[in-house]
């Protein structure tokens, strides 16, 4: 019986939420699109957690509401203890794109007027909230969110404010308050007395997450709770649901010690970390291709010729330090114009990248795929008609060399060429620099 449900506003973050719940022994499935309610109920009987991976982060408010309202309503019908609106741990959003304010309004309209907790912190990934202000690490240095290089210069939702209360207030007229870390000694009592529509919660350590999870669940009024937060909130809620101890869960095995296999990477990411990952792969002999009309054919040819891996990317955005424009196949301009991805361009890029995956799956024996870019990955999987993904490895064991926030999944699809792929949906800023090679030799 389902105990928690979530909607992820991008696919990479959705796999992280799935991982956090699974770490506590809560068996889950991540759906790519919402099935009819009767099918959803049948699935709910098989899992502890049901998630739906979405693309709301890349949508303007009206399109976003059209996506999330029916999904949140359906998840509420499963009667879990909590429904989480999963957001990125860097709170990616703006009044015109991926609006968290609109999501909060929709959630309150469906779940009632109780204050909605918002927890963006995820200490495991170097994301912290203190006195309502959010901080994010990059290259080993913790920055205030509006000064973190990647987020300050994000091509779609650049962050100009670290105070999450002000950040959210720019997106909604709901009353926003906060609970500061200095009062967590009496968190339960303070949480019960919240005077506001939305409450931003601090967290600096995993112990803070535990306290938040208990307080949030204790604040329930009998019906499903609605909460918004990162994978840190998923971990907090999972810990509270299991009373701090791990359930037995489902036994899984790692990818094993098999011989190295070829890997396909398709990327719409413009982050520094993805650029570094591509650079290292190219130095290791991988083929790098810019997405164009010939990319699918060229990728198949390269893999058939024995390339250890192929990266098909969408070009380079100006202002990305360490971008890979000097390597083969990476010109200074590509499918992305300077300044980032236009809302109308993203679906076309995803369609092109999905065609590469389909061609490689049908034309080679490659079964390992990485999709890089939070806004890209969801659209690519939808284009491929992937039904759902499940974890492919033991959630209690860190996959050596992958890095925090990277989850290896297995696809479920009607198309036999696409069913059973080992896939990583990688956010732009996450993963070890060696990730592509690590997956190849795993």
C-alpha positions as MATLAB code, in Angstrom:
seq = 'XXXXXXXXXXXXXXXXXXXXXXXXXXXXXXXXXXXXXXXXXXXXXXXXXXXXXXXXXXXXXXXXXXXXXXXXXXXXXXXXXXXXXXXXXXXXXXXXXXXXXXXXXXXXXXXXXXXXXXXXXXXXXXXXXXXXXXXXXXXXXXXXXXXXXXXXXXXXXXXXXXXXXXXXXXXXXXXXXXXXXXXXXXXXXXXXXXXXXXXXXXXXXXXXXXXXXXXXXXXXXXXXXXXXXXXXXXXXXXXXXXXXXXXXXXXXXXXXXXXXXXXXXXXXXXXXXXXXXXXXXXXXXXXXXXXXXXXXXXXXXXXXXXXXXXXXXXXXXXXXXXXXXXXXXXXXXXXXXXXXXXXXXXXXXXXXXXXXXXXXXXXXXXXXXXXXXXXXXXXXXXXXXXXXXXXXXXXXXXXXXXXXXXXXXXXXXXXXXXXXXXXXXXXXXXXXXXXXXXXXXX';
ca = [
       0.000    0.000    0.000;
       1.413    3.354   -1.021;
       2.618    5.504    1.875;
       4.168    8.396   -0.033;
       3.736    9.779   -3.514;
       5.570   12.473   -5.379;
       5.603   14.530   -8.540;
       9.047   15.560   -9.749;
       9.274   18.815  -11.675;
      12.137   17.337  -13.684;
      13.244   13.779  -14.365;
      16.718   13.840  -12.863;
      15.370   15.090   -9.564;
      12.635   12.476   -9.696;
      15.156    9.636   -9.756;
      16.889   11.187   -6.755;
      13.608   11.227   -4.826;
      13.062    7.576   -5.726;
      16.552    6.755   -4.444;
      16.008    8.539   -1.125;
      12.831    6.592   -0.383;
      14.380    3.307   -1.513;
      17.338    3.850    0.813;
      14.884    3.520    3.681;
      13.443    0.312    2.245;
      10.372    1.956    0.728;
       9.982    0.204   -2.625;
       8.991    2.583   -5.389;
       8.302    3.024   -9.081;
       8.798    6.183  -11.115;
       6.219    6.662  -13.853;
       7.046    8.674  -16.944;
       3.429    9.681  -17.523;
       0.229    9.364  -15.526;
      -1.779    6.204  -16.331;
      -5.568    5.943  -15.926;
      -6.621    6.013  -12.276;
      -7.567    2.328  -12.127;
      -4.118    1.340  -13.416;
      -2.514    3.755  -10.974;
      -4.388    2.143   -8.075;
      -3.190   -1.309   -9.150;
       0.388   -0.046   -9.155;
      -0.097    1.550   -5.757;
      -0.986   -1.844   -4.327;
       2.463   -3.128   -5.343;
       4.644   -0.285   -4.080;
       5.288    1.796   -0.980;
       6.050    4.894   -3.052;
       4.708    6.030   -6.417;
       6.351    8.892   -8.273;
       5.508   10.648  -11.508;
       8.390   12.315  -13.294;
       7.413   15.536  -14.984;
       8.671   18.537  -16.912;
       7.024   21.378  -14.964;
      10.373   23.058  -14.355;
      10.570   23.930  -18.045;
       6.960   25.124  -18.451;
       5.295   28.559  -18.161;
       2.689   28.783  -15.377;
      -0.497   27.948  -17.286;
       1.084   24.959  -19.050;
       2.639   23.939  -15.749;
      -0.733   23.919  -14.008;
      -2.251   21.895  -16.844;
       0.492   19.307  -16.272;
       0.557   19.137  -12.486;
      -3.083   19.535  -11.416;
      -4.346   16.187  -12.776;
      -1.235   14.377  -11.531;
      -1.404   15.776   -8.005;
      -5.141   15.087   -7.928;
      -4.579   11.462   -8.956;
      -1.824   10.985   -6.381;
      -4.126   12.388   -3.697;
      -6.705    9.726   -4.646;
      -4.200    7.029   -3.626;
      -4.535    8.317   -0.045;
      -0.845    8.290    0.904;
       0.278    9.984    4.087;
       2.126   12.619    2.078;
       2.377   13.888   -1.489;
       5.652   15.637   -2.276;
       6.179   18.170   -5.040;
       9.827   17.352   -5.713;
      11.963   20.352   -6.664;
      15.631   20.807   -7.399;
      17.893   21.423   -4.414;
      18.799   24.758   -6.008;
      15.123   25.836   -6.130;
      15.253   26.383   -9.908;
      12.196   28.461  -10.807;
      10.956   31.897  -11.774;
       7.592   33.657  -12.067;
       7.481   32.720  -15.762;
       9.156   29.292  -15.845;
       8.739   26.337  -13.494;
       6.944   28.540  -10.968;
       7.080   27.082   -7.474;
       4.531   29.694   -6.511;
       2.006   28.303   -8.960;
       2.734   24.773   -7.728;
       2.077   25.861   -4.141;
      -1.223   27.430   -5.156;
      -2.326   24.305   -7.013;
      -1.304   22.109   -4.101;
      -3.255   24.130   -1.559;
      -6.329   24.114   -3.799;
      -6.224   20.299   -3.871;
      -4.991   19.400   -0.394;
      -6.523   22.118    1.744;
      -5.358   25.225    3.596;
      -2.762   23.679    5.914;
       0.635   25.427    5.703;
       2.827   23.854    3.018;
       6.364   23.020    4.192;
       9.171   23.878    1.761;
      12.558   22.233    2.302;
      15.130   22.794   -0.456;
      18.173   21.752    1.583;
      20.010   18.527    0.792;
      23.257   18.398    2.795;
      24.462   15.307    0.923;
      24.687   17.444   -2.223;
      26.075   20.535   -0.522;
      22.732   22.361   -0.407;
      21.880   24.143    2.840;
      19.229   26.551    4.134;
      19.958   28.761    7.140;
      17.661   31.565    8.337;
      15.684   31.099    5.147;
      18.696   31.763    2.919;
      19.859   29.012    0.601;
      23.439   27.999   -0.131;
      24.907   25.656   -2.747;
      28.363   24.185   -3.177;
      30.290   24.246   -6.429;
      33.852   23.023   -6.985;
      34.243   22.498   -3.245;
      33.167   26.021   -2.280;
      29.802   26.826   -0.669;
      28.181   29.925   -2.180;
      25.082   31.888   -1.370;
      22.613   30.703   -4.014;
      22.546   33.939   -5.974;
      26.357   33.899   -6.117;
      26.866   30.251   -7.018;
      28.366   30.441  -10.529;
      26.078   27.926  -12.211;
      22.836   29.174  -10.687;
      23.668   32.859  -10.948;
      24.164   32.313  -14.685;
      21.584   29.588  -15.287;
      20.399   29.823  -18.921;
      16.706   29.351  -18.078;
      16.171   30.389  -14.442;
      19.091   32.499  -13.194;
      18.937   32.997   -9.438;
      19.079   36.571   -8.155;
      17.906   35.940   -4.580;
      19.141   33.587   -1.860;
      16.290   34.265    0.583;
      13.810   31.551   -0.343;
      10.978   33.516    1.235;
      11.591   36.406   -1.150;
      12.250   34.020   -4.048;
       8.848   32.387   -3.531;
       7.082   35.670   -2.797;
       7.986   36.835   -6.297;
       5.965   33.898   -7.640;
       2.823   33.894   -5.472;
       0.659   36.030   -3.203;
       0.505   33.282   -0.574;
       1.754   34.269    2.890;
       5.254   32.884    3.380;
       6.992   32.430    6.711;
       9.933   30.381    7.957;
      11.196   28.321   10.880;
      14.842   28.948   11.708;
      17.355   26.345   12.758;
      17.947   28.048   16.106;
      14.451   27.006   17.195;
      14.647   23.362   16.161;
      14.938   22.246   19.772;
      11.176   22.819   19.932;
      10.450   22.195   16.257;
       7.355   20.066   16.789;
       5.614   22.667   18.915;
       6.685   25.564   16.691;
       5.579   23.739   13.536;
       2.113   23.180   14.997;
       1.768   26.950   15.555;
       2.752   28.135   12.060;
       0.865   31.231   10.961;
       1.195   31.316    7.199;
       0.303   29.552    3.972;
       3.847   28.372    3.251;
       6.742   27.726    5.636;
      10.389   27.632    4.526;
      12.410   25.213    6.655;
      16.114   25.331    7.460;
      18.466   22.349    7.350;
      22.232   22.142    7.698;
      22.748   18.471    8.598;
      21.060   15.105    8.148;
      19.921   15.345   11.767;
      17.969   18.456   10.803;
      16.281   16.478    8.026;
      15.178   13.843   10.536;
      13.651   16.511   12.761;
      11.859   18.137    9.836;
      10.416   14.850    8.598;
       8.954   14.013   11.992;
       7.473   17.477   12.429;
       5.898   17.500    8.975;
       4.245   14.091    9.343;
       3.072   14.906   12.861;
       1.330   17.961   11.446;
      -1.074   15.863    9.402;
      -4.823   16.223    9.862;
      -5.890   12.778    8.680;
      -5.755   13.344    4.931;
      -2.744   13.344    2.629;
      -0.275   16.118    3.383;
       1.163   18.283    0.626;
       4.825   19.248    0.887;
       7.420   20.773   -1.415;
      11.108   20.020   -1.364;
      14.275   18.466   -2.695;
      15.656   14.979   -2.249;
      16.460   16.180    1.258;
      12.740   16.288    1.982;
      12.328   12.826    0.437;
      14.957   11.547    2.837;
      13.315   13.361    5.748;
       9.884   11.937    4.980;
      11.219    8.446    4.305;
      13.013    8.431    7.648;
       9.865    9.541    9.449;
       7.693    6.988    7.651;
      10.023    4.180    8.724;
      10.506    5.541   12.255;
      14.181    6.118   11.581;
      14.980    2.535   10.652;
      15.333    0.879    7.277;
      12.781   -1.664    6.162;
      13.927   -4.798    4.367;
      13.082   -3.427    0.937;
      13.728   -5.246   -2.334;
      17.020   -7.047   -2.892;
      18.864   -5.704   -5.920;
      22.307   -6.188   -7.284;
      24.806   -3.748   -8.720;
      25.782   -3.587  -12.366;
      28.488   -6.084  -11.489;
      32.011   -6.743  -12.674;
      31.141   -7.376  -16.305;
      33.479   -6.469  -19.141;
      33.473   -2.807  -20.199;
      30.521   -1.924  -22.400;
      29.941    0.942  -24.771;
      27.867    3.868  -23.524;
      25.720    6.470  -25.243;
      25.388    9.927  -23.684;
      22.876   12.466  -24.975;
      23.120   15.875  -23.377;
      21.139   19.074  -23.310;
      23.050   20.305  -20.262;
      25.002   23.554  -20.320;
      26.635   23.164  -16.909;
      30.321   23.331  -16.110;
      30.265   19.824  -14.619;
      28.771   18.236  -17.735;
      31.356   20.046  -19.848;
      34.110   18.579  -17.684;
      32.595   15.106  -17.982;
      32.496   15.387  -21.771;
      36.069   16.662  -21.904;
      37.345   13.692  -19.917;
      35.400   11.213  -22.053;
      36.807   12.697  -25.254;
      40.321   12.381  -23.849;
      39.518    8.706  -23.145;
      38.734    8.131  -26.811;
      35.005    8.777  -26.931;
      33.407   10.301  -30.019;
      31.794   13.704  -29.523;
      29.026   14.846  -31.877;
      26.917   17.977  -32.027;
      23.213   17.272  -32.457;
      22.180   17.707  -36.081;
      20.351   15.758  -38.775;
      23.226   13.281  -39.115;
      23.913   12.708  -35.410;
      21.913    9.485  -35.021;
      23.548    7.873  -38.061;
      27.031    9.017  -37.039;
      26.548    7.772  -33.470;
      25.574    4.305  -34.697;
      28.544    4.230  -37.080;
      30.998    5.270  -34.358;
      29.748    2.619  -31.949;
      29.803   -0.077  -34.611;
      33.393    0.952  -35.360;
      34.333    0.290  -31.741;
      34.266    3.702  -30.055;
      34.159    3.205  -26.263;
      31.324    5.672  -26.110;
      29.559    8.465  -27.950;
      28.404   11.821  -26.585;
      25.776   13.689  -28.586;
      25.348   17.182  -27.191;
      23.486   20.339  -28.094;
      26.423   22.712  -28.317;
      27.874   25.269  -26.016;
      26.389   28.233  -24.207;
      28.542   31.316  -23.710;
      29.716   31.883  -20.180;
      30.281   28.231  -19.296;
      33.841   28.072  -17.966;
      35.740   25.048  -19.109;
      33.267   24.341  -21.892;
      34.407   21.823  -24.395;
      34.432   23.937  -27.507;
      38.042   22.992  -28.249;
      37.365   19.271  -28.554;
      36.375   17.432  -31.702;
      32.793   18.059  -32.731;
      32.138   20.834  -30.222;
      32.017   24.181  -31.979;
      31.523   27.406  -30.127;
      27.913   27.483  -31.236;
      25.431   24.687  -31.665;
      21.810   23.878  -31.145;
      21.835   26.295  -28.196;
      22.103   29.926  -29.011;
      24.119   32.106  -26.677;
      22.043   32.868  -23.624;
      20.480   29.485  -23.226;
      17.573   27.413  -24.419;
      14.407   29.014  -25.687;
      11.175   27.424  -24.472;
      10.226   26.564  -28.045;
      13.595   25.000  -28.796;
      13.713   22.514  -25.909;
      11.068   20.119  -27.313;
      12.916   20.019  -30.645;
      16.214   19.257  -28.926;
      14.602   16.487  -26.892;
      13.048   15.002  -30.012;
      16.438   14.972  -31.729;
      18.227   13.426  -28.751;
      15.500   10.796  -28.375;
      15.944    9.837  -32.012;
      19.645    9.267  -31.332;
      18.814    6.948  -28.410;
      16.271    5.044  -30.493;
      18.661    4.630  -33.430;
      21.478    3.399  -31.191;
      19.199    0.970  -29.319;
      17.963   -0.506  -32.584;
      21.240   -0.410  -34.494;
      23.805   -1.514  -31.898;
      24.107   -3.669  -28.792;
      24.544   -0.648  -26.502;
      22.347   -0.924  -23.393;
      23.874    1.795  -21.200;
      22.607    5.336  -21.693;
      23.113    8.634  -19.869;
      20.737   11.542  -20.449;
      22.281   14.757  -19.115;
      20.238   17.826  -18.249;
      17.291   18.118  -15.900;
      15.045   19.891  -18.383;
      16.153   17.582  -21.203;
      15.878   14.151  -19.649;
      12.148   14.089  -19.023;
      11.281   15.157  -22.506;
      13.655   12.580  -23.985;
      12.052    9.718  -22.029;
       8.580   10.886  -22.990;
       9.610   11.009  -26.646;
      10.802    7.407  -26.302;
       7.496    6.264  -24.746;
       9.271    4.861  -21.704;
       6.546    3.750  -19.280;
       8.482    3.841  -16.003;
      11.884    3.343  -14.427;
      12.967    1.375  -11.371;
      16.258    1.378   -9.511;
      18.779   -1.005  -11.057;
      21.165   -1.174   -8.099;
      21.079   -1.687   -4.345;
      20.011    1.702   -2.918;
      21.946    1.092    0.298;
      25.247    0.843   -1.573;
      26.836    3.904   -3.148;
      27.893    3.164   -6.697;
      31.640    3.752   -6.636;
      32.629    6.631   -8.864;
      29.144    7.856   -9.755;
      29.020   10.662   -7.195;
      26.070   11.910   -5.093;
      22.794   12.506   -6.858;
      23.420    9.959   -9.629;
      21.027    7.013   -9.864;
      21.238    4.020  -12.201;
      17.782    2.917  -13.319;
      16.265    0.305  -15.592;
      13.620    1.278  -18.121;
      10.215   -0.333  -18.573;
       8.841    0.071  -22.098;
       6.590   -1.688  -24.600;
       9.272   -1.330  -27.286;
      11.663   -4.279  -26.788;
      14.596   -2.199  -28.046;
      14.014    0.329  -25.268;
      12.868   -2.001  -22.489;
      15.543   -2.858  -19.940;
      18.015   -0.118  -20.800;
      20.347    0.853  -17.973;
      19.892    4.592  -17.828;
      21.222    7.473  -15.757;
      19.186   10.673  -15.822;
      21.836   13.155  -14.782;
      21.280   16.681  -13.587;
      23.722   19.092  -15.162;
      25.671   19.828  -11.994;
      25.922   16.321  -10.532;
      28.070   13.266  -11.009;
      31.789   12.681  -10.742;
      33.968   14.040  -13.523;
      34.748   10.410  -14.456;
      31.067    9.374  -14.509;
      30.841    8.437  -18.188;
      33.896    6.191  -18.015;
      32.838    4.742  -14.657;
      29.541    3.566  -16.135;
      31.340    2.094  -19.142;
      33.601   -0.126  -17.055;
      30.973   -1.033  -14.410;
];
